[in-house]
Amino acid sequence: MLDIPAAHYWVILAFALYLIGVMVFSFFSHRVMSKGSFVNSYFLGNRGLGGWVLALTVAATAVSGGTFMGFPSLIYTNGWVMALWICSYMVVPLTAMALMGKRINQVARISGAVTMPDVFRDRFQSPTLGILATLLILLFLTFNLVAQFKAGGLVLREAIRLNPPPAEVLEISVSPERQLVVKFSSNGNETTQRTAMPTKTAQFIGHEVDPDARAVRVKFVDDGREMTKLVRFPAELLTIPGFGWKVEKGYLIGLLLFAFTVIAYTTYGGFWAVTMTDVFEGLVMLGGVLLMAILAINAVPTAPSGATGLAAANEWLIAQDPALVYGPGFNGFLPLGMAFSFYLMWSMSSAGQPSGMVRLMAFKDTGSLRRALVLVAFYYMIVYSAIIIIFICARAIFPTEYLREMGSEGEPDAIMPAMALKVAPSPFLAGLLLAAPYAAIMSTVAAFLLMISSSLVRDLYQRSLNPNASQKSMKILSYSVTALVGVVVMLGAMNPPSFLQYIIVFTGSGQSCAFLMPMLFLLFWKRTTKAGALAGMLLGVGSVLGLYALGWIDNRTQDQPDLWVRSLLGWLPGWGEIRSDKFAPLTPLGLDPLFWGMIGSLLGTVLVSKITRSDPAQTARYFPE
């Protein structure tokens, strides 16, 4: 029997209604899909996306779990400077959609391309390029999907919110690494929980057990200010048969529910299910953040001056730390130079994502692209502005409860679900608000699942192994592969790596550096050659992989100064720097691997194309006089 708080049954009911809506869209999408060619319909929607559908499917795919889980945590920790950190997302429609949208759609129609690797393969008549693009997509998206599945499981865990079993607090201390260590005894077993201190200089002064909440309230003082952090009793763990992994019961239930729903509707409905549910989920996200922003502003306590709403939130933040309101932010989080780097990174990284490119291959006419471009720009502006306002208010409502040191390991902050449950006037409405981050995660996962399936079925099987495959065999294989990939990723999410935030950044950078420059040049420069595109792809992804590998080696060997590898590589710019995570990359001259990958990809594509010859017949086909 599941021990669920009574109020959370209403939260679960709201989630159930949302999921029923998703499955209804999948059912009707399956019926639409049966009207055209299976491969074109399942993976590309018969190139029939109008302006509104294109806008919402592009937006919903880009707005992932990080937008509603990781980004709110950064706002809560660093304050208003995060608006500068994310502001280039407003110009992503210009860099991604306006830059290549019309041309990639034209090229895809000329060649009959259904997937992004198809474009590379058909433009140069090169199976090698198509297979390489497919393998890179499989590499990066599989890692990303594990992170997204974990986020989906966490959101559902918060919706269900199983009560932990009763426990006794044995000891509370602070470790030499400045972690709060709480030892519990539960069901005859001793358990140790480690969590970050609320601030770097906080001092532990006592604790208070709350048996009704099944938690302990740990008290701190920092510079005369008292702070409280809630540490829940240890959750019940289940052992996964055959693997031996111990997984939190609530998270496992949430992960299984998430996996079942997203795998089912993606497998059954294909591209039309993903795009139509993207429309639904995009509207859920928009409505959810707007409603939550209004509720959050109203929930801010009245300031000592009598100010209310957002003005009161600013006053409370200034009282906590003026750096939360003024740049460069808390602990100098975002200097001006780094803000400029992030402005370039977001806009360029988004333009190079295959999941966005395949949607640009699916719109029906130029008018649809123009309408979608404007709509996506406004959508991003509204959603990200609302999220910033919500979690500025969250810092005023929860001054210290969810703080942690930047870069600390452990579970992601729960500020998003905490705010939904805090500001909603009823548990049912809280469930509807929690549907917003869930929708963001589902839309991204569905798009990535379909891309991996199309890469395996279309690019590797049909184009490389069995060109004469029948429609029936393609249908069976597509359904099977989509479901199988989802199950494999779900297993990975049961025991995910602890540095998921860095993996998401790594996968986004890797895809952009592999695909953006070769794609732009093959679309717009007739002198681009097969060898040039191949060189650009390899140099771009090689630069990113190399810098991440060097960062990992540096991080793992810093406590062994006499090791030969440290002497060999000590000349590298950025070598020996202290990093916040063992997976953090090397950043020569303080510049992100994305910058070096883009430079390498650009030079490789242009220089190798200059010294090799293009195929005149292919050039004439895609660049008619």
XYZ file of C-alpha atoms in Angstrom, residues 42-43 114-115 134 137-138 141-142 266-267 270 445-462 474 477-486:
41
model
C 5.818 8.700 -38.842
C 9.091 10.649 -38.859
C 13.142 12.645 -44.034
C 15.812 12.950 -41.326
C 23.458 9.121 -37.307
C 22.971 11.745 -32.865
C 22.730 8.354 -31.142
C 20.786 12.111 -27.541
C 21.044 8.887 -25.546
C 5.511 8.443 -29.097
C 5.579 4.844 -30.345
C 4.895 8.973 -34.292
C 11.866 13.295 -24.578
C 9.313 12.454 -27.282
C 11.216 14.471 -29.896
C 14.540 12.860 -28.956
C 13.058 9.350 -28.879
C 11.685 9.821 -32.375
C 15.026 11.177 -33.628
C 16.911 8.154 -32.299
C 14.311 5.811 -33.787
C 14.484 7.546 -37.173
C 18.291 7.392 -37.100
C 18.275 3.644 -36.506
C 15.335 2.675 -38.727
C 15.592 5.143 -41.609
C 19.299 6.067 -41.734
C 20.968 2.797 -40.757
C 18.457 0.081 -41.683
C 16.558 1.380 -44.736
C 9.311 -0.440 -41.605
C 10.570 -1.959 -36.896
C 9.779 1.705 -36.151
C 7.341 0.807 -33.380
C 9.732 -1.774 -31.916
C 12.832 0.428 -31.990
C 11.062 3.471 -30.484
C 9.740 1.351 -27.611
C 13.061 -0.460 -27.094
C 15.111 2.755 -26.977
C 12.689 4.158 -24.400
